[in-house]
Amino acid sequence: MRVHATRRRFLAAAGALTLAGCATYRYRAPEKGPVAAMFPGRVDDGGFMEAGYRGLQRIERELGIPVTHVDNVAPEREAMLEALRRLAKSDATLVIAHGGQAAEAAQRVAWEFPEQRFASIQGDLTRPNLAVYEVRQEQSAWLAGAAAGLLTKSGVVGHLSGLRVAPGLLARAAYADGLRTTNPKAKLLTTFSGSQDDAAANKRATLAQIDAGADVVFTMLNAGRAGAIEACRERGVPQIGNVRDWVAAMPEVFVGAAVADAGFAVRGHADVEVPY
């Protein structure tokens, strides 16, 4: 937690990585490459996808391992399956699926290509050739909830995300628990807009929460955060962001940031012990 001269910042570097895989582990030297990654979203979204992309770039910059990627993949099963299959057939020595929404697709393609190695970031399904890495966003989300409970004057706070994937649901539960801990009488409004990237839909959802009395809104979005930012700026309602330090980027809108950079998980997979 840090304190700004004029605004409080509630930051938690939730960088603890968890790894799930088969029962036996052995040390594997860094990849010879290329390492390929699939992003079900834009790598310039200012949020989760961009964090993963920056982690991928670190592999090349810091380890000298060539990387490649495909982004703007629709977060739909068939689109993600097609993209992952294409990468699995390439000369990649490791294929990374970024995001909990890709967990099932990653497991399916890992089954189809048993000789290829895969990693799922924020996933929850494994195979002998598929490792799972997770940045525990719920740890910093708990702090965001605790902060919202302390900051609210109306007694109503908001939570806004896009897709109902496991990491997002865990983070919402943690946010609710943090709120309950510091302000048990506060009311929580929660919305899954259906899209991490649709700015218009997320602006409407944010305005609806503000109209219902929310005077602090916690957002877990990608490119769609632009709509939430617009809404909060227009109504003068502070927002708590996630993934990176939004207070430093937009202090006029953000009162806090639940920092949980999944790029660490992407970068870390290239030179740590993994189960294969």
PDB file of C-alpha atoms in Angstrom:
ATOM      1  CA  MET A   1       0.000   0.000   0.000  1.00  0.00           C
ATOM      2  CA  ARG A   2       1.289   3.452  -0.882  1.00  0.00           C
ATOM      3  CA  VAL A   3       0.015   6.890   0.036  1.00  0.00           C
ATOM      4  CA  HIS A   4       0.096   9.702  -2.506  1.00  0.00           C
ATOM      5  CA  ALA A   5       0.578  13.270  -1.331  1.00  0.00           C
ATOM      6  CA  THR A   6      -3.053  14.044  -2.093  1.00  0.00           C
ATOM      7  CA  ARG A   7      -4.716  10.724  -2.934  1.00  0.00           C
ATOM      8  CA  ARG A   8      -4.528   7.277  -1.396  1.00  0.00           C
ATOM      9  CA  ARG A   9      -3.265   4.470  -3.545  1.00  0.00           C
ATOM     10  CA  PHE A  10      -4.184   0.954  -2.566  1.00  0.00           C
ATOM     11  CA  LEU A  11      -1.754  -1.203  -4.466  1.00  0.00           C
ATOM     12  CA  ALA A  12      -0.906  -4.864  -4.120  1.00  0.00           C
ATOM     13  CA  ALA A  13       1.663  -6.486  -6.362  1.00  0.00           C
ATOM     14  CA  ALA A  14      -0.047  -9.854  -6.552  1.00  0.00           C
ATOM     15  CA  GLY A  15       2.929 -11.416  -8.200  1.00  0.00           C
ATOM     16  CA  ALA A  16       2.737 -14.809  -6.518  1.00  0.00           C
ATOM     17  CA  LEU A  17       2.552 -17.396  -9.256  1.00  0.00           C
ATOM     18  CA  THR A  18       0.891 -20.756  -8.810  1.00  0.00           C
ATOM     19  CA  LEU A  19       1.672 -23.701 -11.033  1.00  0.00           C
ATOM     20  CA  ALA A  20      -0.476 -26.740 -11.647  1.00  0.00           C
ATOM     21  CA  GLY A  21       0.524 -29.707 -13.734  1.00  0.00           C
ATOM     22  CA  CYS A  22       1.396 -33.352 -13.530  1.00  0.00           C
ATOM     23  CA  ALA A  23       2.800 -34.975 -10.438  1.00  0.00           C
ATOM     24  CA  THR A  24       6.482 -34.982 -11.414  1.00  0.00           C
ATOM     25  CA  TYR A  25       8.635 -31.940 -12.062  1.00  0.00           C
ATOM     26  CA  ARG A  26      12.080 -31.556 -13.581  1.00  0.00           C
ATOM     27  CA  TYR A  27      14.184 -28.572 -14.459  1.00  0.00           C
ATOM     28  CA  ARG A  28      13.937 -27.473 -18.068  1.00  0.00           C
ATOM     29  CA  ALA A  29      16.435 -25.039 -19.541  1.00  0.00           C
ATOM     30  CA  PRO A  30      15.053 -21.862 -21.140  1.00  0.00           C
ATOM     31  CA  GLU A  31      13.194 -22.365 -24.392  1.00  0.00           C
ATOM     32  CA  LYS A  32      15.147 -22.284 -27.626  1.00  0.00           C
ATOM     33  CA  GLY A  33      12.080 -20.754 -29.170  1.00  0.00           C
ATOM     34  CA  PRO A  34      10.180 -19.418 -30.714  1.00  0.00           C
ATOM     35  CA  VAL A  35       7.623 -18.963 -27.952  1.00  0.00           C
ATOM     36  CA  ALA A  36       4.175 -18.242 -29.379  1.00  0.00           C
ATOM     37  CA  ALA A  37       1.241 -16.657 -27.551  1.00  0.00           C
ATOM     38  CA  MET A  38      -2.455 -16.300 -28.288  1.00  0.00           C
ATOM     39  CA  PHE A  39      -4.298 -13.253 -26.907  1.00  0.00           C
ATOM     40  CA  PRO A  40      -8.129 -13.237 -26.965  1.00  0.00           C
ATOM     41  CA  GLY A  41      -8.164  -9.459 -27.147  1.00  0.00           C
ATOM     42  CA  ARG A  42      -5.996  -6.508 -28.140  1.00  0.00           C
ATOM     43  CA  VAL A  43      -2.391  -6.299 -26.973  1.00  0.00           C
ATOM     44  CA  ASP A  44      -2.758  -2.523 -26.693  1.00  0.00           C
ATOM     45  CA  ASP A  45      -5.802  -2.645 -24.400  1.00  0.00           C
ATOM     46  CA  GLY A  46      -4.041  -0.936 -21.494  1.00  0.00           C
ATOM     47  CA  GLY A  47      -4.956  -3.874 -19.287  1.00  0.00           C
ATOM     48  CA  PHE A  48      -4.676  -7.633 -18.934  1.00  0.00           C
ATOM     49  CA  MET A  49      -3.830  -8.486 -22.555  1.00  0.00           C
ATOM     50  CA  GLU A  50      -1.246  -5.746 -22.809  1.00  0.00           C
ATOM     51  CA  ALA A  51       0.353  -6.912 -19.566  1.00  0.00           C
ATOM     52  CA  GLY A  52       0.684 -10.409 -21.021  1.00  0.00           C
ATOM     53  CA  TYR A  53       2.121  -9.051 -24.266  1.00  0.00           C
ATOM     54  CA  ARG A  54       4.712  -7.029 -22.379  1.00  0.00           C
ATOM     55  CA  GLY A  55       5.668 -10.196 -20.514  1.00  0.00           C
ATOM     56  CA  LEU A  56       6.086 -11.977 -23.852  1.00  0.00           C
ATOM     57  CA  GLN A  57       8.339  -9.185 -25.117  1.00  0.00           C
ATOM     58  CA  ARG A  58      10.484  -9.540 -22.001  1.00  0.00           C
ATOM     59  CA  ILE A  59      11.219 -13.152 -22.976  1.00  0.00           C
ATOM     60  CA  GLU A  60      12.835 -11.964 -26.175  1.00  0.00           C
ATOM     61  CA  ARG A  61      14.483  -8.889 -24.687  1.00  0.00           C
ATOM     62  CA  GLU A  62      15.889 -10.503 -21.542  1.00  0.00           C
ATOM     63  CA  LEU A  63      16.496 -14.093 -22.643  1.00  0.00           C
ATOM     64  CA  GLY A  64      17.137 -13.688 -26.349  1.00  0.00           C
ATOM     65  CA  ILE A  65      14.395 -16.198 -27.168  1.00  0.00           C
ATOM     66  CA  PRO A  66      12.391 -15.330 -30.299  1.00  0.00           C
ATOM     67  CA  VAL A  67       8.674 -14.792 -29.777  1.00  0.00           C
ATOM     68  CA  THR A  68       5.592 -14.523 -31.928  1.00  0.00           C
ATOM     69  CA  HIS A  69       1.941 -13.902 -31.186  1.00  0.00           C
ATOM     70  CA  VAL A  70      -1.572 -13.599 -32.525  1.00  0.00           C
ATOM     71  CA  ASP A  71      -4.027 -11.148 -30.973  1.00  0.00           C
ATOM     72  CA  ASN A  72      -7.483  -9.751 -31.608  1.00  0.00           C
ATOM     73  CA  VAL A  73      -8.786 -13.304 -31.333  1.00  0.00           C
ATOM     74  CA  ALA A  74     -12.458 -13.290 -30.373  1.00  0.00           C
ATOM     75  CA  PRO A  75     -12.942 -14.743 -26.860  1.00  0.00           C
ATOM     76  CA  GLU A  76     -15.113 -17.475 -28.357  1.00  0.00           C
ATOM     77  CA  ARG A  77     -14.332 -21.196 -28.262  1.00  0.00           C
ATOM     78  CA  GLU A  78     -13.979 -21.877 -31.989  1.00  0.00           C
ATOM     79  CA  ALA A  79     -11.929 -18.747 -32.657  1.00  0.00           C
ATOM     80  CA  MET A  80      -9.529 -19.547 -29.822  1.00  0.00           C
ATOM     81  CA  LEU A  81      -9.275 -23.200 -30.879  1.00  0.00           C
ATOM     82  CA  GLU A  82      -8.414 -22.193 -34.441  1.00  0.00           C
ATOM     83  CA  ALA A  83      -5.732 -19.729 -33.313  1.00  0.00           C
ATOM     84  CA  LEU A  84      -4.145 -22.208 -30.894  1.00  0.00           C
ATOM     85  CA  ARG A  85      -4.138 -24.999 -33.470  1.00  0.00           C
ATOM     86  CA  ARG A  86      -2.381 -22.723 -35.936  1.00  0.00           C
ATOM     87  CA  LEU A  87       0.317 -21.906 -33.400  1.00  0.00           C
ATOM     88  CA  ALA A  88       0.624 -25.571 -32.353  1.00  0.00           C
ATOM     89  CA  LYS A  89       1.386 -26.514 -35.973  1.00  0.00           C
ATOM     90  CA  SER A  90       4.059 -23.817 -36.275  1.00  0.00           C
ATOM     91  CA  ASP A  91       7.724 -24.114 -35.304  1.00  0.00           C
ATOM     92  CA  ALA A  92       6.960 -22.847 -31.790  1.00  0.00           C
ATOM     93  CA  THR A  93       8.506 -24.817 -28.939  1.00  0.00           C
ATOM     94  CA  LEU A  94       5.944 -23.448 -26.485  1.00  0.00           C
ATOM     95  CA  VAL A  95       2.407 -22.123 -27.062  1.00  0.00           C
ATOM     96  CA  ILE A  96       0.888 -19.798 -24.460  1.00  0.00           C
ATOM     97  CA  ALA A  97      -2.859 -19.198 -24.110  1.00  0.00           C
ATOM     98  CA  HIS A  98      -3.378 -15.929 -22.226  1.00  0.00           C
ATOM     99  CA  GLY A  99      -6.488 -15.531 -20.102  1.00  0.00           C
ATOM    100  CA  GLY A 100      -8.930 -17.662 -18.171  1.00  0.00           C
ATOM    101  CA  GLN A 101     -11.381 -17.509 -21.082  1.00  0.00           C
ATOM    102  CA  ALA A 102      -8.922 -19.656 -23.072  1.00  0.00           C
ATOM    103  CA  ALA A 103      -8.557 -22.403 -20.449  1.00  0.00           C
ATOM    104  CA  GLU A 104     -10.833 -24.983 -22.080  1.00  0.00           C
ATOM    105  CA  ALA A 105      -9.507 -24.277 -25.575  1.00  0.00           C
ATOM    106  CA  ALA A 106      -5.921 -24.657 -24.368  1.00  0.00           C
ATOM    107  CA  GLN A 107      -6.695 -28.009 -22.747  1.00  0.00           C
ATOM    108  CA  ARG A 108      -8.432 -29.263 -25.878  1.00  0.00           C
ATOM    109  CA  VAL A 109      -5.594 -28.285 -28.224  1.00  0.00           C
ATOM    110  CA  ALA A 110      -3.015 -29.706 -25.801  1.00  0.00           C
ATOM    111  CA  TRP A 111      -4.879 -33.021 -26.070  1.00  0.00           C
ATOM    112  CA  GLU A 112      -4.843 -32.788 -29.876  1.00  0.00           C
ATOM    113  CA  PHE A 113      -1.101 -32.020 -30.015  1.00  0.00           C
ATOM    114  CA  PRO A 114       0.539 -34.193 -27.313  1.00  0.00           C
ATOM    115  CA  GLU A 115       4.057 -33.510 -28.599  1.00  0.00           C
ATOM    116  CA  GLN A 116       3.674 -29.741 -28.313  1.00  0.00           C
ATOM    117  CA  ARG A 117       4.119 -27.865 -25.042  1.00  0.00           C
ATOM    118  CA  PHE A 118       1.496 -25.432 -23.817  1.00  0.00           C
ATOM    119  CA  ALA A 119       0.996 -22.965 -20.994  1.00  0.00           C
ATOM    120  CA  SER A 120      -2.289 -21.443 -19.827  1.00  0.00           C
ATOM    121  CA  ILE A 121      -2.155 -18.087 -18.033  1.00  0.00           C
ATOM    122  CA  GLN A 122      -4.968 -17.714 -15.466  1.00  0.00           C
ATOM    123  CA  GLY A 123      -6.392 -21.065 -16.590  1.00  0.00           C
ATOM    124  CA  ASP A 124      -7.598 -23.919 -14.396  1.00  0.00           C
ATOM    125  CA  LEU A 125      -7.374 -27.007 -16.627  1.00  0.00           C
ATOM    126  CA  THR A 126      -4.227 -29.080 -17.185  1.00  0.00           C
ATOM    127  CA  ARG A 127      -2.800 -31.974 -19.157  1.00  0.00           C
ATOM    128  CA  PRO A 128       0.634 -33.657 -19.051  1.00  0.00           C
ATOM    129  CA  ASN A 129       1.844 -31.193 -21.720  1.00  0.00           C
ATOM    130  CA  LEU A 130      -0.077 -28.177 -20.384  1.00  0.00           C
ATOM    131  CA  ALA A 131       1.103 -26.108 -17.420  1.00  0.00           C
ATOM    132  CA  VAL A 132      -1.015 -23.458 -15.707  1.00  0.00           C
ATOM    133  CA  TYR A 133       0.317 -20.226 -14.248  1.00  0.00           C
ATOM    134  CA  GLU A 134      -1.790 -17.818 -12.271  1.00  0.00           C
ATOM    135  CA  VAL A 135      -1.312 -14.347 -10.875  1.00  0.00           C
ATOM    136  CA  ARG A 136      -3.695 -14.277  -7.947  1.00  0.00           C
ATOM    137  CA  GLN A 137      -5.730 -11.201  -8.780  1.00  0.00           C
ATOM    138  CA  GLU A 138      -8.022 -11.890  -5.850  1.00  0.00           C
ATOM    139  CA  GLN A 139      -5.293 -10.817  -3.424  1.00  0.00           C
ATOM    140  CA  SER A 140      -5.178  -7.245  -4.702  1.00  0.00           C
ATOM    141  CA  ALA A 141      -8.946  -7.282  -5.380  1.00  0.00           C
ATOM    142  CA  TRP A 142      -9.490  -7.866  -1.644  1.00  0.00           C
ATOM    143  CA  LEU A 143      -7.532  -4.692  -0.932  1.00  0.00           C
ATOM    144  CA  ALA A 144      -9.594  -2.850  -3.543  1.00  0.00           C
ATOM    145  CA  GLY A 145     -12.753  -3.894  -1.708  1.00  0.00           C
ATOM    146  CA  ALA A 146     -11.328  -2.827   1.632  1.00  0.00           C
ATOM    147  CA  ALA A 147     -10.384   0.533   0.125  1.00  0.00           C
ATOM    148  CA  ALA A 148     -13.827   1.009  -1.406  1.00  0.00           C
ATOM    149  CA  GLY A 149     -15.402   0.357   1.970  1.00  0.00           C
ATOM    150  CA  LEU A 150     -13.294   3.078   3.536  1.00  0.00           C
ATOM    151  CA  LEU A 151     -13.780   5.586   0.713  1.00  0.00           C
ATOM    152  CA  THR A 152     -17.519   5.358   0.064  1.00  0.00           C
ATOM    153  CA  LYS A 153     -19.736   8.110   1.440  1.00  0.00           C
ATOM    154  CA  SER A 154     -23.008   6.894  -0.034  1.00  0.00           C
ATOM    155  CA  GLY A 155     -22.578   3.377   1.324  1.00  0.00           C
ATOM    156  CA  VAL A 156     -22.915   1.945  -2.200  1.00  0.00           C
ATOM    157  CA  VAL A 157     -19.946   0.713  -4.242  1.00  0.00           C
ATOM    158  CA  GLY A 158     -19.682  -0.882  -7.648  1.00  0.00           C
ATOM    159  CA  HIS A 159     -17.854  -3.794  -9.255  1.00  0.00           C
ATOM    160  CA  LEU A 160     -17.652  -4.099 -13.043  1.00  0.00           C
ATOM    161  CA  SER A 161     -16.097  -6.828 -15.175  1.00  0.00           C
ATOM    162  CA  GLY A 162     -16.721  -8.265 -18.619  1.00  0.00           C
ATOM    163  CA  LEU A 163     -16.661 -12.065 -18.821  1.00  0.00           C
ATOM    164  CA  ARG A 164     -17.674 -14.547 -16.138  1.00  0.00           C
ATOM    165  CA  VAL A 165     -14.393 -16.476 -16.066  1.00  0.00           C
ATOM    166  CA  ALA A 166     -12.935 -18.137 -12.982  1.00  0.00           C
ATOM    167  CA  PRO A 167     -10.265 -15.472 -12.189  1.00  0.00           C
ATOM    168  CA  GLY A 168     -12.860 -12.707 -12.465  1.00  0.00           C
ATOM    169  CA  LEU A 169     -15.310 -14.523 -10.227  1.00  0.00           C
ATOM    170  CA  LEU A 170     -12.625 -15.156  -7.619  1.00  0.00           C
ATOM    171  CA  ALA A 171     -11.612 -11.496  -7.729  1.00  0.00           C
ATOM    172  CA  ARG A 172     -15.207 -10.359  -7.285  1.00  0.00           C
ATOM    173  CA  ALA A 173     -15.617 -12.620  -4.256  1.00  0.00           C
ATOM    174  CA  ALA A 174     -12.418 -11.231  -2.756  1.00  0.00           C
ATOM    175  CA  TYR A 175     -13.523  -7.659  -3.474  1.00  0.00           C
ATOM    176  CA  ALA A 176     -16.831  -8.332  -1.730  1.00  0.00           C
ATOM    177  CA  ASP A 177     -15.030  -9.804   1.274  1.00  0.00           C
ATOM    178  CA  GLY A 178     -12.679  -6.827   1.521  1.00  0.00           C
ATOM    179  CA  LEU A 179     -15.662  -4.473   1.390  1.00  0.00           C
ATOM    180  CA  ARG A 180     -17.493  -6.455   4.067  1.00  0.00           C
ATOM    181  CA  THR A 181     -14.405  -6.356   6.307  1.00  0.00           C
ATOM    182  CA  THR A 182     -14.072  -2.559   6.366  1.00  0.00           C
ATOM    183  CA  ASN A 183     -17.701  -1.576   5.851  1.00  0.00           C
ATOM    184  CA  PRO A 184     -20.162  -4.384   6.578  1.00  0.00           C
ATOM    185  CA  LYS A 185     -23.153  -2.111   5.996  1.00  0.00           C
ATOM    186  CA  ALA A 186     -22.100  -1.093   2.480  1.00  0.00           C
ATOM    187  CA  LYS A 187     -24.124  -2.272  -0.515  1.00  0.00           C
ATOM    188  CA  LEU A 188     -22.284  -3.901  -3.434  1.00  0.00           C
ATOM    189  CA  LEU A 189     -23.496  -3.513  -7.019  1.00  0.00           C
ATOM    190  CA  THR A 190     -21.912  -6.007  -9.406  1.00  0.00           C
ATOM    191  CA  THR A 191     -22.122  -6.280 -13.190  1.00  0.00           C
ATOM    192  CA  PHE A 192     -20.591  -8.554 -15.822  1.00  0.00           C
ATOM    193  CA  SER A 193     -21.173  -6.595 -19.013  1.00  0.00           C
ATOM    194  CA  GLY A 194     -20.448  -9.520 -21.344  1.00  0.00           C
ATOM    195  CA  SER A 195     -17.352  -7.953 -22.898  1.00  0.00           C
ATOM    196  CA  GLN A 196     -13.930  -6.955 -21.605  1.00  0.00           C
ATOM    197  CA  ASP A 197     -13.414  -4.732 -24.665  1.00  0.00           C
ATOM    198  CA  ASP A 198     -16.720  -3.053 -25.535  1.00  0.00           C
ATOM    199  CA  ALA A 199     -16.305   0.532 -24.332  1.00  0.00           C
ATOM    200  CA  ALA A 200     -19.916   1.528 -25.013  1.00  0.00           C
ATOM    201  CA  ALA A 201     -21.363  -1.426 -23.092  1.00  0.00           C
ATOM    202  CA  ASN A 202     -19.094  -0.817 -20.127  1.00  0.00           C
ATOM    203  CA  LYS A 203     -19.865   2.888 -20.091  1.00  0.00           C
ATOM    204  CA  ARG A 204     -23.580   2.058 -19.886  1.00  0.00           C
ATOM    205  CA  ALA A 205     -22.936  -0.429 -17.083  1.00  0.00           C
ATOM    206  CA  THR A 206     -20.853   2.096 -15.131  1.00  0.00           C
ATOM    207  CA  LEU A 207     -23.472   4.830 -15.515  1.00  0.00           C
ATOM    208  CA  ALA A 208     -26.164   2.393 -14.337  1.00  0.00           C
ATOM    209  CA  GLN A 209     -24.195   1.680 -11.158  1.00  0.00           C
ATOM    210  CA  ILE A 210     -23.578   5.378 -10.555  1.00  0.00           C
ATOM    211  CA  ASP A 211     -27.276   6.113 -11.082  1.00  0.00           C
ATOM    212  CA  ALA A 212     -28.016   3.422  -8.492  1.00  0.00           C
ATOM    213  CA  GLY A 213     -25.896   5.273  -5.935  1.00  0.00           C
ATOM    214  CA  ALA A 214     -22.359   3.912  -6.339  1.00  0.00           C
ATOM    215  CA  ASP A 215     -19.768   6.557  -5.497  1.00  0.00           C
ATOM    216  CA  VAL A 216     -16.739   4.244  -5.996  1.00  0.00           C
ATOM    217  CA  VAL A 217     -16.462   1.727  -8.851  1.00  0.00           C
ATOM    218  CA  PHE A 218     -13.906  -1.091  -9.146  1.00  0.00           C
ATOM    219  CA  THR A 219     -13.285  -2.128 -12.769  1.00  0.00           C
ATOM    220  CA  MET A 220     -11.677  -5.322 -14.066  1.00  0.00           C
ATOM    221  CA  LEU A 221     -11.687  -4.631 -17.803  1.00  0.00           C
ATOM    222  CA  ASN A 222      -9.450  -4.518 -20.856  1.00  0.00           C
ATOM    223  CA  ALA A 223     -10.085  -2.077 -23.727  1.00  0.00           C
ATOM    224  CA  GLY A 224     -13.633  -1.636 -22.407  1.00  0.00           C
ATOM    225  CA  ARG A 225     -12.229   0.320 -19.461  1.00  0.00           C
ATOM    226  CA  ALA A 226     -12.229   3.387 -21.716  1.00  0.00           C
ATOM    227  CA  GLY A 227     -16.013   3.490 -21.413  1.00  0.00           C
ATOM    228  CA  ALA A 228     -15.906   3.190 -17.630  1.00  0.00           C
ATOM    229  CA  ILE A 229     -13.330   5.983 -17.508  1.00  0.00           C
ATOM    230  CA  GLU A 230     -15.624   8.210 -19.591  1.00  0.00           C
ATOM    231  CA  ALA A 231     -18.546   7.539 -17.285  1.00  0.00           C
ATOM    232  CA  CYS A 232     -16.582   8.203 -14.110  1.00  0.00           C
ATOM    233  CA  ARG A 233     -15.055  11.376 -15.536  1.00  0.00           C
ATOM    234  CA  GLU A 234     -18.458  12.702 -16.619  1.00  0.00           C
ATOM    235  CA  ARG A 235     -20.074  12.022 -13.237  1.00  0.00           C
ATOM    236  CA  GLY A 236     -17.070  12.822 -11.050  1.00  0.00           C
ATOM    237  CA  VAL A 237     -17.057   9.352  -9.476  1.00  0.00           C
ATOM    238  CA  PRO A 238     -13.677   7.844  -8.524  1.00  0.00           C
ATOM    239  CA  GLN A 239     -12.658   4.507  -9.984  1.00  0.00           C
ATOM    240  CA  ILE A 240     -10.374   1.743  -8.732  1.00  0.00           C
ATOM    241  CA  GLY A 241      -8.625  -0.044 -11.584  1.00  0.00           C
ATOM    242  CA  ASN A 242      -6.717  -3.307 -11.835  1.00  0.00           C
ATOM    243  CA  VAL A 243      -3.638  -4.853 -13.495  1.00  0.00           C
ATOM    244  CA  ARG A 244      -1.436  -1.727 -13.360  1.00  0.00           C
ATOM    245  CA  ASP A 245      -1.053   1.556 -11.462  1.00  0.00           C
ATOM    246  CA  TRP A 246      -3.904   3.600 -12.901  1.00  0.00           C
ATOM    247  CA  VAL A 247      -3.492   6.327 -10.292  1.00  0.00           C
ATOM    248  CA  ALA A 248      -0.165   7.287 -11.835  1.00  0.00           C
ATOM    249  CA  ALA A 249      -1.702   7.286 -15.318  1.00  0.00           C
ATOM    250  CA  MET A 250      -4.983   9.134 -14.572  1.00  0.00           C
ATOM    251  CA  PRO A 251      -5.049  10.628 -11.075  1.00  0.00           C
ATOM    252  CA  GLU A 252      -8.093  12.724 -11.984  1.00  0.00           C
ATOM    253  CA  VAL A 253     -10.192   9.544 -12.398  1.00  0.00           C
ATOM    254  CA  PHE A 254      -8.564   6.792 -10.349  1.00  0.00           C
ATOM    255  CA  VAL A 255      -8.378   6.745  -6.583  1.00  0.00           C
ATOM    256  CA  GLY A 256      -6.733   3.327  -6.397  1.00  0.00           C
ATOM    257  CA  ALA A 257      -5.331   0.414  -8.355  1.00  0.00           C
ATOM    258  CA  ALA A 258      -5.327  -3.300  -7.543  1.00  0.00           C
ATOM    259  CA  VAL A 259      -2.050  -4.141  -9.257  1.00  0.00           C
ATOM    260  CA  ALA A 260      -1.777  -7.742 -10.507  1.00  0.00           C
ATOM    261  CA  ASP A 261       0.460  -8.005 -13.564  1.00  0.00           C
ATOM    262  CA  ALA A 262      -0.062 -11.287 -15.442  1.00  0.00           C
ATOM    263  CA  GLY A 263       2.930 -10.426 -17.610  1.00  0.00           C
ATOM    264  CA  PHE A 264       5.083 -11.889 -14.838  1.00  0.00           C
ATOM    265  CA  ALA A 265       3.468 -15.267 -15.466  1.00  0.00           C
ATOM    266  CA  VAL A 266       4.126 -15.080 -19.219  1.00  0.00           C
ATOM    267  CA  ARG A 267       7.754 -14.063 -18.711  1.00  0.00           C
ATOM    268  CA  GLY A 268       8.334 -16.532 -15.880  1.00  0.00           C
ATOM    269  CA  HIS A 269       7.359 -19.580 -17.904  1.00  0.00           C
ATOM    270  CA  ALA A 270      10.458 -19.323 -20.108  1.00  0.00           C
ATOM    271  CA  ASP A 271      13.078 -20.129 -17.475  1.00  0.00           C
ATOM    272  CA  VAL A 272      11.584 -21.842 -14.440  1.00  0.00           C
ATOM    273  CA  GLU A 273      10.833 -25.421 -13.471  1.00  0.00           C
ATOM    274  CA  VAL A 274       7.828 -26.705 -15.360  1.00  0.00           C
ATOM    275  CA  PRO A 275       6.124 -30.103 -15.560  1.00  0.00           C
ATOM    276  CA  TYR A 276       6.809 -31.795 -18.914  1.00  0.00           C
TER     277      TYR A 276
END
